Amino acid sequence: MHISSATAMRIVTDLSDIIRQKVNLMDENGVVIASTDEKRIGTVHEGSRQLIENHLEVLIINSDDEYPGSRQGVNFPVEMDGKYIGAIGITGDYEVIKEHGRIIKKMTEILLLDDYLKEQKRLEKSLRTGYIQEWVLDPAAARQEAFVRRGLSLGIDIRLSRRAVLLLPLTDMDDTLESQRLLDRIEKTLRKSISSYPDALVIPSGKKFICLLPDWSDKRLLTTVESICQRVRQEHQTELAAGLDSCPAFGETMHQACLRAEKALYSSVSGPQRQPVFYRDVHLEIFVHEIPEPLKREYVDKVFQNCTPKERESYVELLKVFYGCNGSIQQASEQLFLHKNTLQYKLNKLSGLTGINPRTYTGGCLYCLALAILEEERWGSWL
């Protein structure tokens, strides 16, 4: 087992704070990899090298010149699975520090074992995440028997029927550490939420999460997803949009199931209440993904022609509420905290700017498509 410098330094610092003595940690070659004396890091501790090479249980050094690069103190081997992987040393007079020696040795081994187990768990999670991503992104891989066997070795059986769900935190995310920490906390909550369900899976995918839940009825699936969204809302003060595929999938069919769930997700995002949406209830979002990006931008610019960027942003938010209320001036004005006359004035002004009346059937269709494109552009695709 390799001892990382970061882990070694953390152990040395913690132990030194406890016993109030200088502590050094050496690797399997006797090289000091962590020390309360920074000048000693990178030097060879000959005493520890001899300790490890000769498989000694303890090495007491009585003077600073007894071994090159070593100082008066006591040194113990650090063991893992019966092998010497390094040495821990305490600098000072033996009579003063001898009571700490074996305790420090055991504490070092416990801390290293804990770090090792955490790393193994992290690696296992990484392997499982990579496998699931390959599964849902590459349907051809799922047709290979070797791929199926690899999944079984990771505790994942892709032959089982599951329901695909995509979840998206409805908060602006950037590349800052704080945003990543929020995503990590949400992922942890999602894993806890599905931990009692056999064969349920969850992985991050950019700023979204792919959840593959058991082959439940629509009613139970919806109830579970709503419960998960409520838990995230309570624990992290963050709303989740949710897209649900309408039928179970397995093996190579999971790729298309996730695509359908993603289209349902964008329908959830663009809806006024941000409620979970099944794919069967999706309309415009079915084909928005298929429109080339340059054509999307051209279309949106044409619909909102003569609007400044600030005006466009304002009208987009207004139209979301207006169409979410099925064109009801009364309901929309209440949700927007506007007088009815003010809302009608704004809609008429938009009509004058763009030449498209948002209160007509044709105008509504044109604006709704533009809104769907803008929502997809804002939240991005997991592909």
Coordinates of C-alpha atoms in Angstrom, one line a residue:
M1 CA 0.0 0.0 0.0
H2 CA 1.3 3.4 -1.0
I3 CA 1.0 6.2 1.7
S4 CA 0.2 9.5 0.0
S5 CA 2.0 12.6 1.2
A6 CA -1.3 14.4 2.0
T7 CA -2.5 11.5 4.2
A8 CA 0.9 11.2 5.9
M9 CA 1.0 14.9 6.7
R10 CA -2.6 14.8 8.1
I11 CA -1.7 11.9 10.4
V12 CA 1.5 13.4 11.6
T13 CA -0.2 16.7 12.4
D14 CA -3.0 15.1 14.2
L15 CA -0.8 12.8 16.3
S16 CA 1.7 15.6 17.1
D17 CA -1.2 17.7 18.4
I18 CA -2.3 14.9 20.7
I19 CA 1.0 13.9 22.3
R20 CA 2.8 17.3 22.0
Q21 CA 5.9 15.7 20.5
K22 CA 7.7 15.8 17.2
V23 CA 6.4 13.1 14.9
N24 CA 7.8 11.7 11.6
L25 CA 6.3 9.3 9.1
M26 CA 8.5 7.3 6.7
D27 CA 7.6 5.3 3.6
E28 CA 8.7 1.7 2.9
N29 CA 12.2 2.9 1.9
G30 CA 12.8 4.9 5.0
V31 CA 12.2 8.3 3.3
V32 CA 10.5 10.9 5.5
I33 CA 7.2 11.7 3.7
A34 CA 5.7 13.8 6.6
S35 CA 7.2 15.5 9.6
T36 CA 6.5 18.3 12.1
D37 CA 9.9 19.5 11.0
E38 CA 9.4 20.4 7.3
K39 CA 13.2 20.4 6.7
R40 CA 13.3 16.6 7.2
I41 CA 10.7 15.8 4.5
G42 CA 12.4 14.0 1.6
T43 CA 15.4 12.9 3.6
V44 CA 16.4 9.3 4.3
H45 CA 15.8 8.2 7.9
E46 CA 18.4 5.4 8.1
G47 CA 17.1 4.1 11.4
S48 CA 13.7 3.5 9.9
R49 CA 15.2 2.0 6.8
Q50 CA 17.0 -0.5 9.0
L51 CA 13.9 -1.1 11.0
I52 CA 11.9 -2.0 7.9
E53 CA 14.6 -4.0 6.2
N54 CA 15.4 -6.1 9.2
H55 CA 11.7 -6.5 10.2
L56 CA 12.3 -5.1 13.7
E57 CA 9.4 -4.6 16.1
V58 CA 10.9 -1.3 17.5
L59 CA 14.0 0.7 17.1
I60 CA 15.2 3.0 19.9
I61 CA 17.8 5.6 18.8
N62 CA 19.8 7.0 21.8
S63 CA 21.6 9.8 20.0
D64 CA 21.3 12.0 16.9
D65 CA 24.5 10.6 15.4
E66 CA 23.6 6.9 15.8
Y67 CA 22.0 6.6 12.3
P68 CA 22.4 9.0 9.4
G69 CA 19.4 11.3 9.0
S70 CA 17.9 10.1 12.3
R71 CA 17.5 11.7 15.7
Q72 CA 17.1 10.5 19.2
G73 CA 13.7 8.9 19.7
V74 CA 11.7 5.7 19.2
N75 CA 10.5 4.2 15.9
F76 CA 7.9 1.6 15.1
P77 CA 6.9 -0.2 11.9
V78 CA 3.6 0.6 10.3
E79 CA 1.9 -2.6 9.3
M80 CA -0.9 -3.5 6.9
D81 CA -1.9 -7.1 6.2
G82 CA 1.2 -8.3 7.9
K83 CA 3.5 -6.2 5.7
Y84 CA 5.7 -3.3 6.7
I85 CA 4.6 -0.3 4.6
G86 CA 6.5 2.4 6.5
A87 CA 7.5 3.6 10.0
I88 CA 6.4 6.1 12.5
G89 CA 8.9 7.9 14.7
I90 CA 8.7 10.1 17.8
T91 CA 11.6 12.4 18.4
G92 CA 12.8 12.9 22.0
D93 CA 14.1 11.1 25.1
Y94 CA 13.0 7.5 25.2
E95 CA 12.0 7.6 28.9
V96 CA 9.7 10.6 28.2
I97 CA 8.1 9.3 25.0
K98 CA 8.0 5.5 25.5
E99 CA 4.4 5.5 26.8
H100 CA 3.2 7.0 23.6
G101 CA 5.0 4.7 21.2
R102 CA 2.8 1.7 20.7
I103 CA -0.4 3.8 20.9
I104 CA 0.9 6.1 18.2
K105 CA 1.8 3.0 16.1
K106 CA -1.7 1.6 16.4
M107 CA -3.4 4.9 15.8
T108 CA -1.3 5.4 12.6
E109 CA -2.3 2.0 11.3
I110 CA -6.0 2.6 12.1
L111 CA -5.9 6.0 10.3
L112 CA -4.1 4.5 7.3
L113 CA -6.6 1.6 7.1
D114 CA -9.5 4.0 7.3
D115 CA -8.0 6.1 4.5
Y116 CA -7.4 3.0 2.4
L117 CA -11.0 1.8 2.9
K118 CA -12.3 5.2 1.9
E119 CA -10.1 5.2 -1.2
Q120 CA -11.4 1.7 -2.2
K121 CA -14.9 2.9 -1.7
R122 CA -14.3 6.0 -3.9
L123 CA -12.7 3.8 -6.6
E124 CA -15.6 1.4 -6.5
K125 CA -18.1 4.3 -6.8
S126 CA -16.1 5.7 -9.7
L127 CA -16.1 2.3 -11.5
R128 CA -19.8 1.9 -11.0
T129 CA -20.5 5.4 -12.2
G130 CA -18.4 5.0 -15.3
Y131 CA -20.1 1.7 -16.0
I132 CA -23.6 3.1 -15.8
Q133 CA -22.6 6.1 -17.9
E134 CA -21.3 3.8 -20.6
W135 CA -24.5 1.7 -20.4
V136 CA -26.9 4.6 -20.8
L137 CA -24.8 6.4 -23.5
D138 CA -23.8 3.4 -25.6
P139 CA -26.6 0.9 -26.4
A140 CA -24.1 -1.2 -28.4
A141 CA -22.1 -1.9 -25.2
A142 CA -25.2 -3.4 -23.5
R143 CA -25.4 -6.1 -26.2
Q144 CA -22.0 -7.5 -25.3
E145 CA -21.9 -10.5 -22.9
A146 CA -18.6 -9.3 -21.5
F147 CA -20.2 -5.9 -20.6
V148 CA -23.0 -7.7 -18.8
R149 CA -20.5 -9.8 -16.8
R150 CA -18.5 -6.7 -15.9
G151 CA -21.7 -5.1 -14.5
L152 CA -22.4 -8.2 -12.5
S153 CA -18.9 -8.0 -10.9
L154 CA -19.8 -4.5 -9.9
G155 CA -23.2 -5.6 -8.5
I156 CA -25.2 -4.1 -11.4
D157 CA -27.5 -6.3 -13.5
I158 CA -28.5 -4.4 -16.6
R159 CA -30.8 -7.3 -17.6
L160 CA -33.3 -6.2 -14.9
S161 CA -36.2 -3.9 -15.9
R162 CA -35.9 -0.4 -14.4
R163 CA -37.6 3.0 -14.8
A164 CA -35.5 5.9 -16.0
V165 CA -35.8 9.2 -14.2
L166 CA -33.7 12.4 -14.8
L167 CA -33.4 15.0 -12.0
L168 CA -32.2 18.6 -12.3
P169 CA -31.5 21.0 -9.4
L170 CA -33.3 24.2 -10.3
T171 CA -30.6 26.6 -9.2
D172 CA -27.9 28.3 -11.2
M173 CA -24.8 26.2 -11.1
D174 CA -21.3 27.4 -12.1
D175 CA -17.8 25.8 -11.8
T176 CA -17.2 27.0 -8.3
L177 CA -16.3 24.7 -5.4
E178 CA -19.5 25.7 -3.6
S179 CA -21.7 24.5 -6.5
Q180 CA -19.9 21.2 -6.7
R181 CA -20.4 20.7 -3.0
L182 CA -24.1 21.3 -3.3
L183 CA -24.3 18.7 -6.1
D184 CA -22.3 16.3 -3.9
R185 CA -24.7 16.9 -1.0
I186 CA -27.7 16.4 -3.3
E187 CA -26.2 13.2 -4.7
K188 CA -25.7 11.9 -1.1
T189 CA -29.4 12.6 -0.3
L190 CA -30.5 10.8 -3.5
R191 CA -28.4 7.7 -2.6
K192 CA -29.9 7.7 0.9
S193 CA -33.4 8.0 -0.6
I194 CA -33.1 5.0 -2.8
S195 CA -30.9 2.9 -0.6
S196 CA -33.8 0.7 0.5
Y197 CA -34.9 -0.2 -3.0
P198 CA -33.2 -3.3 -4.5
D199 CA -31.2 -2.6 -7.7
A200 CA -31.9 1.1 -7.7
L201 CA -29.1 3.2 -9.2
V202 CA -28.2 6.9 -9.2
I203 CA -25.2 8.7 -10.9
P204 CA -24.4 12.3 -11.5
S205 CA -24.4 13.4 -15.1
G206 CA -23.1 17.0 -15.4
K207 CA -25.5 19.1 -13.4
K208 CA -28.2 16.4 -13.6
F209 CA -28.7 13.1 -11.9
I210 CA -29.8 9.8 -13.6
C211 CA -31.9 7.6 -11.4
L212 CA -32.8 4.1 -12.5
L213 CA -35.5 2.9 -10.2
P214 CA -37.3 -0.5 -9.9
D215 CA -39.9 -1.5 -12.4
W216 CA -42.8 0.1 -10.5
S217 CA -46.3 1.2 -11.5
D218 CA -46.6 4.8 -12.7
K219 CA -48.3 5.7 -9.5
R220 CA -45.6 4.4 -7.2
L221 CA -42.9 5.8 -9.4
L222 CA -44.4 9.3 -9.3
T223 CA -45.0 9.1 -5.5
T224 CA -41.4 8.0 -4.9
V225 CA -40.0 10.8 -7.1
E226 CA -42.2 13.4 -5.4
S227 CA -40.9 12.2 -2.1
I228 CA -37.3 12.4 -3.2
C229 CA -37.9 16.0 -4.5
Q230 CA -39.4 16.9 -1.2
R231 CA -36.5 15.5 0.8
V232 CA -34.0 17.5 -1.4
R233 CA -36.1 20.6 -0.9
Q234 CA -36.1 20.2 2.8
E235 CA -32.5 19.3 3.3
H236 CA -30.9 21.6 0.7
Q237 CA -33.5 24.3 0.0
T238 CA -33.3 23.3 -3.7
E239 CA -36.1 22.5 -6.0
L240 CA -35.7 19.5 -8.4
A241 CA -37.3 19.2 -11.8
A242 CA -38.0 15.6 -12.8
G243 CA -38.5 13.8 -16.1
L244 CA -39.8 10.2 -16.0
D245 CA -39.9 7.7 -18.9
S246 CA -43.3 6.1 -19.4
C247 CA -42.2 2.5 -19.7
P248 CA -39.6 0.1 -18.2
A249 CA -36.3 -0.5 -19.9
F250 CA -33.3 -2.8 -19.7
G251 CA -30.1 -3.6 -21.5
E252 CA -29.7 -1.7 -24.7
T253 CA -33.1 -0.1 -24.4
M254 CA -32.0 2.0 -21.4
H255 CA -30.3 4.6 -23.7
Q256 CA -33.6 5.5 -25.4
A257 CA -35.4 5.4 -22.0
C258 CA -33.0 8.1 -20.7
L259 CA -33.4 10.2 -23.8
R260 CA -37.2 10.1 -23.3
A261 CA -36.8 10.9 -19.6
E262 CA -34.5 13.9 -20.5
K263 CA -37.2 15.3 -22.9
A264 CA -39.7 14.9 -20.0
L265 CA -37.3 16.7 -17.8
Y266 CA -37.3 19.8 -20.0
S267 CA -41.0 19.8 -20.0
S268 CA -40.9 19.8 -16.2
V269 CA -38.4 22.6 -16.2
S270 CA -40.5 24.8 -18.5
G271 CA -43.8 24.1 -16.6
P272 CA -45.2 26.7 -14.3
Q273 CA -45.2 24.4 -11.2
R274 CA -42.0 22.5 -12.1
Q275 CA -43.8 19.2 -11.3
P276 CA -42.5 15.8 -12.4
V277 CA -43.5 15.0 -15.9
F278 CA -43.9 11.6 -17.7
Y279 CA -42.7 11.3 -21.3
R280 CA -46.2 10.5 -22.5
D281 CA -47.2 14.0 -21.5
V282 CA -44.4 15.7 -23.4
H283 CA -45.2 17.7 -26.5
L284 CA -42.8 20.4 -27.9
E285 CA -39.8 18.9 -26.1
I286 CA -40.0 15.8 -28.2
F287 CA -38.4 17.4 -31.2
V288 CA -36.6 20.5 -29.7
H289 CA -33.4 18.4 -29.3
E290 CA -33.4 17.5 -33.0
I291 CA -33.3 21.2 -34.2
P292 CA -29.7 22.3 -35.1
E293 CA -28.2 24.9 -32.8
P294 CA -27.8 27.6 -35.4
L295 CA -31.4 27.2 -36.4
K296 CA -32.6 27.4 -32.8
R297 CA -30.8 30.7 -32.3
E298 CA -32.1 32.1 -35.5
Y299 CA -35.7 31.1 -34.6
V300 CA -35.5 32.6 -31.1
D301 CA -34.0 35.8 -32.5
K302 CA -36.7 36.0 -35.1
V303 CA -39.5 35.5 -32.6
F304 CA -38.2 38.1 -30.2
Q305 CA -37.0 40.5 -32.9
N306 CA -36.7 44.2 -31.8
C307 CA -36.3 43.1 -28.2
T308 CA -33.2 44.0 -26.2
P309 CA -31.6 41.1 -24.3
K310 CA -33.0 42.6 -21.1
E311 CA -36.5 42.9 -22.6
R312 CA -36.3 39.4 -23.9
E313 CA -35.4 38.0 -20.5
S314 CA -38.3 39.9 -18.9
Y315 CA -40.9 38.8 -21.5
V316 CA -39.7 35.2 -21.3
E317 CA -40.5 35.0 -17.6
L318 CA -43.8 36.8 -18.1
L319 CA -44.8 34.3 -20.9
K320 CA -43.9 31.3 -18.8
V321 CA -46.4 32.3 -16.2
F322 CA -49.0 33.5 -18.8
Y323 CA -49.0 30.2 -20.7
G324 CA -48.7 28.2 -17.5
C325 CA -52.1 29.8 -16.5
N326 CA -53.5 28.7 -19.9
G327 CA -53.7 32.3 -21.1
S328 CA -55.8 33.5 -18.1
I329 CA -55.1 37.2 -17.6
Q330 CA -56.7 37.0 -14.1
Q331 CA -54.5 34.1 -12.9
A332 CA -51.3 35.3 -14.5
S333 CA -51.6 38.8 -13.1
E334 CA -52.1 37.4 -9.6
Q335 CA -49.0 35.2 -9.9
L336 CA -47.0 38.0 -11.3
F337 CA -48.3 40.5 -8.8
L338 CA -49.4 42.8 -11.6
H339 CA -52.6 44.6 -12.2
K340 CA -54.6 43.0 -15.1
N341 CA -54.3 46.2 -17.1
T342 CA -50.5 46.3 -16.6
L343 CA -50.2 42.7 -17.8
Q344 CA -52.3 43.4 -20.9
Y345 CA -50.2 46.4 -21.6
K346 CA -47.0 44.4 -21.5
L347 CA -48.5 41.7 -23.8
N348 CA -49.6 44.3 -26.2
K349 CA -46.2 46.0 -26.2
L350 CA -44.6 42.6 -26.9
S351 CA -46.9 42.1 -29.8
G352 CA -46.0 45.5 -31.2
L353 CA -42.2 44.8 -30.9
T354 CA -42.3 41.4 -32.5
G355 CA -45.3 41.4 -34.7
I356 CA -46.5 38.2 -32.9
N357 CA -49.6 38.4 -30.7
P358 CA -49.0 36.2 -27.6
R359 CA -52.8 36.0 -27.0
T360 CA -53.7 34.3 -30.3
Y361 CA -53.5 30.6 -31.0
T362 CA -50.7 31.0 -33.7
G363 CA -48.7 33.4 -31.6
G364 CA -48.9 31.2 -28.6
C365 CA -47.5 28.3 -30.5
L366 CA -44.6 30.4 -31.8
Y367 CA -43.7 31.7 -28.4
C368 CA -44.1 28.3 -26.7
L369 CA -41.6 26.8 -29.1
A370 CA -39.2 29.6 -28.4
L371 CA -39.6 29.1 -24.7
A372 CA -38.9 25.4 -25.0
I373 CA -35.7 26.1 -26.9
L374 CA -34.5 28.7 -24.4
E375 CA -35.1 26.3 -21.5
E376 CA -33.2 23.5 -23.2
E377 CA -30.3 26.0 -23.9
R378 CA -30.3 27.1 -20.3
W379 CA -30.1 23.7 -18.6
G380 CA -28.0 21.9 -21.2
S381 CA -28.0 18.3 -22.3
W382 CA -26.5 15.3 -20.5
L383 CA -25.4 13.7 -23.8

